[in-house]
Coordinates of N, CA and C in Angstrom, one line a residue:
M1 N 31.5 67.7 123.0 CA 32.8 67.9 121.7 C 33.5 66.4 121.8
S2 N 33.9 65.9 120.9 CA 34.1 64.4 120.5 C 35.8 64.8 120.1
L3 N 36.2 63.7 120.6 CA 37.8 64.1 121.2 C 38.2 64.4 119.7
S4 N 38.5 63.8 118.6 CA 39.1 64.6 117.5 C 38.2 66.4 117.2
L5 N 37.2 66.4 117.3 CA 37.2 68.3 117.2 C 38.4 68.7 118.4
R6 N 38.5 68.1 119.8 CA 38.7 68.9 120.9 C 40.4 69.1 120.3
I7 N 41.0 68.2 119.6 CA 42.1 68.6 118.4 C 42.4 69.0 117.5
E8 N 41.2 69.0 116.7 CA 41.7 70.2 116.1 C 41.2 71.5 116.7
T9 N 40.6 72.2 117.2 CA 39.7 73.3 118.1 C 42.0 73.3 118.5
I10 N 42.4 72.8 119.7 CA 43.7 72.9 119.7 C 45.4 73.0 118.8
V11 N 44.5 72.9 117.4 CA 45.9 72.5 116.7 C 45.5 74.0 116.2
F12 N 44.1 74.0 116.1 CA 43.8 76.1 115.4 C 44.3 76.8 115.8
F13 N 44.2 76.8 117.8 CA 44.4 77.5 118.3 C 46.1 77.8 118.1
C14 N 47.3 76.5 118.1 CA 48.0 76.9 118.0 C 48.6 77.8 117.0
I15 N 47.9 77.4 115.8 CA 47.8 77.5 114.1 C 47.6 79.7 114.6
L16 N 46.6 79.8 115.8 CA 46.3 81.1 114.9 C 47.7 82.1 115.8
V17 N 47.7 81.4 117.1 CA 49.2 82.4 118.1 C 50.4 82.1 117.8
C18 N 50.3 80.9 116.4 CA 51.6 81.3 115.7 C 52.0 82.3 114.8
V19 N 51.0 82.4 114.2 CA 50.2 83.9 113.1 C 50.3 85.0 113.7
V20 N 49.7 85.0 114.4 CA 49.2 86.8 115.4 C 51.5 87.5 116.5
L21 N 51.8 85.7 116.4 CA 52.9 86.3 116.9 C 53.9 86.3 115.8
Y22 N 53.8 85.9 115.2 CA 55.1 86.1 113.2 C 54.5 87.2 112.9
F23 N 53.5 88.0 112.4 CA 53.2 89.4 112.4 C 53.5 90.2 113.3
V24 N 53.4 90.5 115.3 CA 53.6 91.1 115.6 C 55.7 91.2 115.6
R25 N 56.0 89.7 115.4 CA 57.9 89.8 115.3 C 57.8 90.8 113.4
K26 N 57.3 90.2 113.0 CA 57.8 90.9 111.3 C 57.2 92.9 111.2
G27 N 56.3 92.8 112.8 CA 55.8 94.6 113.1 C 54.9 94.5 111.7
R28 N 54.6 93.4 111.6 CA 53.3 94.1 110.3 C 52.0 93.7 112.0
I29 N 51.6 94.3 112.5 CA 50.3 94.3 113.7 C 50.7 94.5 115.3
A30 N 50.8 95.8 115.6 CA 51.5 96.4 116.6 C 50.7 94.9 118.2
I31 N 51.3 94.9 119.0 CA 51.1 94.0 120.1 C 49.9 94.3 121.5
R32 N 49.4 95.7 120.8 CA 48.5 95.8 121.7 C 47.0 95.5 120.8
Y33 N 47.3 96.0 118.8 CA 45.9 94.9 118.5 C 46.3 93.2 118.7
S34 N 47.4 93.3 118.7 CA 47.0 91.9 118.6 C 46.5 91.0 120.8
M35 N 46.4 92.1 121.3 CA 45.7 91.0 123.1 C 44.7 90.9 122.4
V36 N 43.6 91.3 121.1 CA 42.7 91.0 121.1 C 42.7 89.2 120.5
W37 N 43.3 89.1 119.4 CA 43.2 87.7 118.7 C 43.8 86.6 120.0
L38 N 45.0 87.4 120.3 CA 45.6 86.1 121.8 C 44.6 86.2 122.6
L39 N 43.9 87.1 122.8 CA 42.4 86.5 123.9 C 41.2 85.6 123.5
S40 N 41.3 86.1 122.1 CA 40.0 85.1 121.4 C 41.0 83.7 121.0
A41 N 41.7 83.7 120.9 CA 42.9 83.0 121.0 C 42.7 81.8 122.3
F42 N 43.0 82.1 123.2 CA 43.1 81.7 124.7 C 41.3 81.5 124.4
I43 N 40.1 82.0 124.3 CA 39.2 82.1 124.3 C 38.8 81.0 124.1
I44 N 38.9 80.2 122.8 CA 39.1 78.8 122.2 C 39.9 77.8 122.5
L45 N 41.0 78.0 123.5 CA 41.9 77.1 123.7 C 41.1 76.7 124.9
V46 N 40.8 77.1 125.9 CA 39.8 76.9 126.6 C 38.7 76.4 126.9
A47 N 38.0 76.6 125.7 CA 36.9 75.9 125.1 C 36.4 74.6 124.8
A48 N 38.0 74.2 123.9 CA 38.3 73.5 123.5 C 38.8 72.3 125.3
I49 N 39.6 72.1 126.1 CA 40.0 72.1 127.2 C 38.8 71.4 127.9
W50 N 37.7 72.8 129.0 CA 37.4 72.2 129.0 C 35.5 72.5 127.9
P51 N 35.1 71.7 127.4 CA 33.4 72.1 126.6 C 32.2 71.6 127.8
A52 N 33.0 71.0 128.3 CA 31.3 71.7 129.7 C 31.1 72.6 130.0
L53 N 32.2 73.3 130.8 CA 32.5 74.9 131.0 C 31.8 75.6 129.8
L54 N 32.1 75.8 128.1 CA 30.9 76.3 127.6 C 29.8 75.5 127.7
E55 N 29.1 74.7 128.1 CA 28.2 74.1 127.8 C 26.9 75.1 129.5
R56 N 27.6 74.7 130.7 CA 27.5 75.5 131.5 C 27.6 76.9 131.1
S57 N 28.5 77.3 130.7 CA 27.7 79.0 130.7 C 26.8 79.5 129.6
A58 N 26.8 79.2 128.6 CA 25.5 78.5 127.6 C 24.1 78.3 128.3
N59 N 24.7 77.6 129.2 CA 23.0 77.1 130.1 C 23.1 78.6 131.2
M60 N 23.5 79.2 131.7 CA 23.4 79.8 131.8 C 22.8 81.4 131.8
L61 N 23.7 81.9 130.3 CA 23.6 82.6 129.9 C 21.9 82.9 128.7
G62 N 21.0 81.6 128.6 CA 20.3 81.2 128.1 C 20.0 80.9 127.1
F63 N 21.6 81.1 126.4 CA 21.0 80.2 125.0 C 20.8 78.3 124.8
A64 N 19.9 78.1 123.7 CA 19.5 76.4 123.8 C 20.6 76.3 123.6
L65 N 22.1 76.6 122.6 CA 22.9 75.1 122.2 C 24.4 76.3 122.8
A66 N 25.3 75.5 123.1 CA 26.5 75.7 123.0 C 26.8 77.2 122.0
S67 N 26.3 75.7 121.0 CA 27.4 76.5 119.4 C 26.8 77.8 119.0
N68 N 25.5 78.1 120.0 CA 24.7 79.6 119.3 C 25.3 80.7 120.6
M69 N 26.1 79.2 121.6 CA 26.4 80.9 122.5 C 27.9 81.7 121.4
V70 N 28.3 80.9 121.2 CA 29.6 80.7 120.2 C 29.7 81.6 119.4
L71 N 28.8 81.3 118.3 CA 28.0 82.8 117.2 C 28.3 83.9 117.9
A72 N 27.4 84.1 118.7 CA 27.2 84.9 119.1 C 28.1 85.8 119.9
I73 N 29.4 85.2 120.3 CA 30.8 85.6 120.8 C 31.8 86.2 119.8
L74 N 31.3 85.3 118.3 CA 32.5 85.8 117.6 C 32.1 87.0 116.9
I75 N 30.4 87.1 116.2 CA 29.7 87.7 116.0 C 30.0 88.9 116.8
S76 N 30.0 89.1 117.3 CA 30.2 90.5 119.4 C 31.8 90.7 119.0
L77 N 32.7 89.6 118.8 CA 33.7 90.0 118.5 C 34.4 90.5 117.4
L78 N 33.8 89.9 116.1 CA 33.9 91.1 115.1 C 33.7 92.4 114.8
I79 N 32.5 92.6 115.4 CA 32.1 93.8 116.0 C 32.7 94.7 116.5
F80 N 33.1 94.2 117.4 CA 34.2 94.8 118.1 C 35.9 95.2 117.5
I81 N 36.3 94.5 116.7 CA 37.2 94.8 116.0 C 36.8 95.3 114.9
S82 N 36.0 95.8 114.1 CA 35.6 96.4 113.1 C 35.5 97.7 114.3
L83 N 34.9 98.1 114.8 CA 35.0 99.7 116.0 C 36.0 99.6 116.4
S84 N 37.0 99.3 116.6 CA 38.0 99.6 116.6 C 38.6 100.1 115.9
L85 N 38.5 99.0 114.5 CA 39.6 99.0 113.6 C 39.4 100.8 112.9
T86 N 38.0 100.8 113.1 CA 37.6 102.4 112.5 C 37.7 103.5 113.4
I87 N 37.7 103.5 114.1 CA 38.3 104.5 115.3 C 39.9 104.2 115.5
I88 N 40.8 103.2 114.7 CA 42.0 104.0 114.4 C 42.3 104.0 113.3
V89 N 41.7 104.0 112.4 CA 41.5 103.9 111.1 C 41.1 106.0 111.5
S90 N 40.1 106.3 111.9 CA 39.3 108.0 111.8 C 41.0 108.0 112.3
S91 N 41.7 108.5 113.2 CA 42.5 109.1 114.3 C 43.7 109.5 113.4
Q92 N 43.9 107.9 112.3 CA 45.0 108.1 111.6 C 44.9 109.7 110.8
N93 N 43.9 109.2 110.4 CA 43.4 110.2 108.7 C 43.2 111.9 109.2
T94 N 42.5 111.3 111.2 CA 42.8 113.0 111.0 C 44.2 113.5 111.7
K95 N 45.7 112.8 111.4 CA 46.6 112.9 112.1 C 47.1 113.5 110.3
I96 N 47.0 112.5 109.7 CA 47.2 113.1 107.7 C 46.5 114.0 107.8
V97 N 45.8 114.4 107.8 CA 45.8 115.7 107.4 C 46.5 116.8 107.8
L98 N 46.2 116.3 109.5 CA 46.9 118.0 110.4 C 49.1 117.6 109.8
L99 N 49.3 116.6 109.4 CA 50.7 116.5 108.6 C 50.6 117.3 107.4
T100 N 49.4 117.1 106.6 CA 49.8 117.3 105.5 C 49.3 119.0 105.8
Q101 N 48.3 119.8 106.5 CA 48.7 120.9 106.6 C 49.8 122.1 106.8
E102 N 50.2 120.8 108.2 CA 51.6 121.1 108.3 C 53.1 121.4 107.0
V103 N 52.9 119.6 106.5 CA 53.9 120.3 105.1 C 53.6 122.0 104.5
S104 N 52.0 121.5 104.1 CA 52.3 122.6 103.4 C 52.6 124.1 103.9
L105 N 52.6 124.4 104.7 CA 53.0 125.7 105.9 C 54.5 125.6 105.6
L106 N 54.9 124.5 106.1 CA 56.5 124.3 105.7 C 57.5 124.5 104.1
K107 N 56.4 124.1 103.5 CA 56.6 124.1 101.9 C 55.9 125.7 101.5
S108 N 55.6 126.2 101.7 CA 55.2 127.2 100.7 C 55.9 128.4 102.7
K109 N 56.2 128.7 103.6 CA 57.4 129.1 104.1 C 58.6 129.0 103.5
I110 N 59.3 127.9 103.2 CA 60.4 127.6 102.4 C 60.9 128.7 100.8
E111 N 59.6 128.8 100.2 CA 59.0 128.3 99.0 C 59.3 130.4 99.1
K112 N 58.5 131.0 100.0 CA 58.7 132.0 100.7 C 60.3 133.1 100.1
E113 N 60.4 132.5 102.0 CA 62.4 132.0 101.7 C 63.0 132.5 100.5
E114 N 63.2 131.2 100.2 CA 63.9 131.5 98.4 C 63.6 132.8 97.5
T115 N 62.6 133.4 97.6 CA 62.3 133.9 96.5 C 63.0 136.2 97.2
K116 N 63.4 135.8 98.9 CA 63.4 136.5 99.1 C 65.0 137.0 98.3

């Protein structure tokens, strides 16, 4: 890995961490969900600082090139993020349905009390 690529990767790490922390501070993302992004950024930083570690890991795992391993890891990470977001959306949908039902019951109860 060339020095310029390592520097660009470290700059990307800094930008990614700043963006994630900005969203956490503004309340646009919960801390528990930001951990996936911060962990990903940390892995990027480790790969930029110690590229030989990336090469050795790729060889141990049987990848021909380190870039193939990085691509496989990124695809796996995106699948994991999509799955976790699907779980979150499903649980929120269930909570919304229950809340709507409770509000409807309370509304009908109030209307019955007003007609008496």
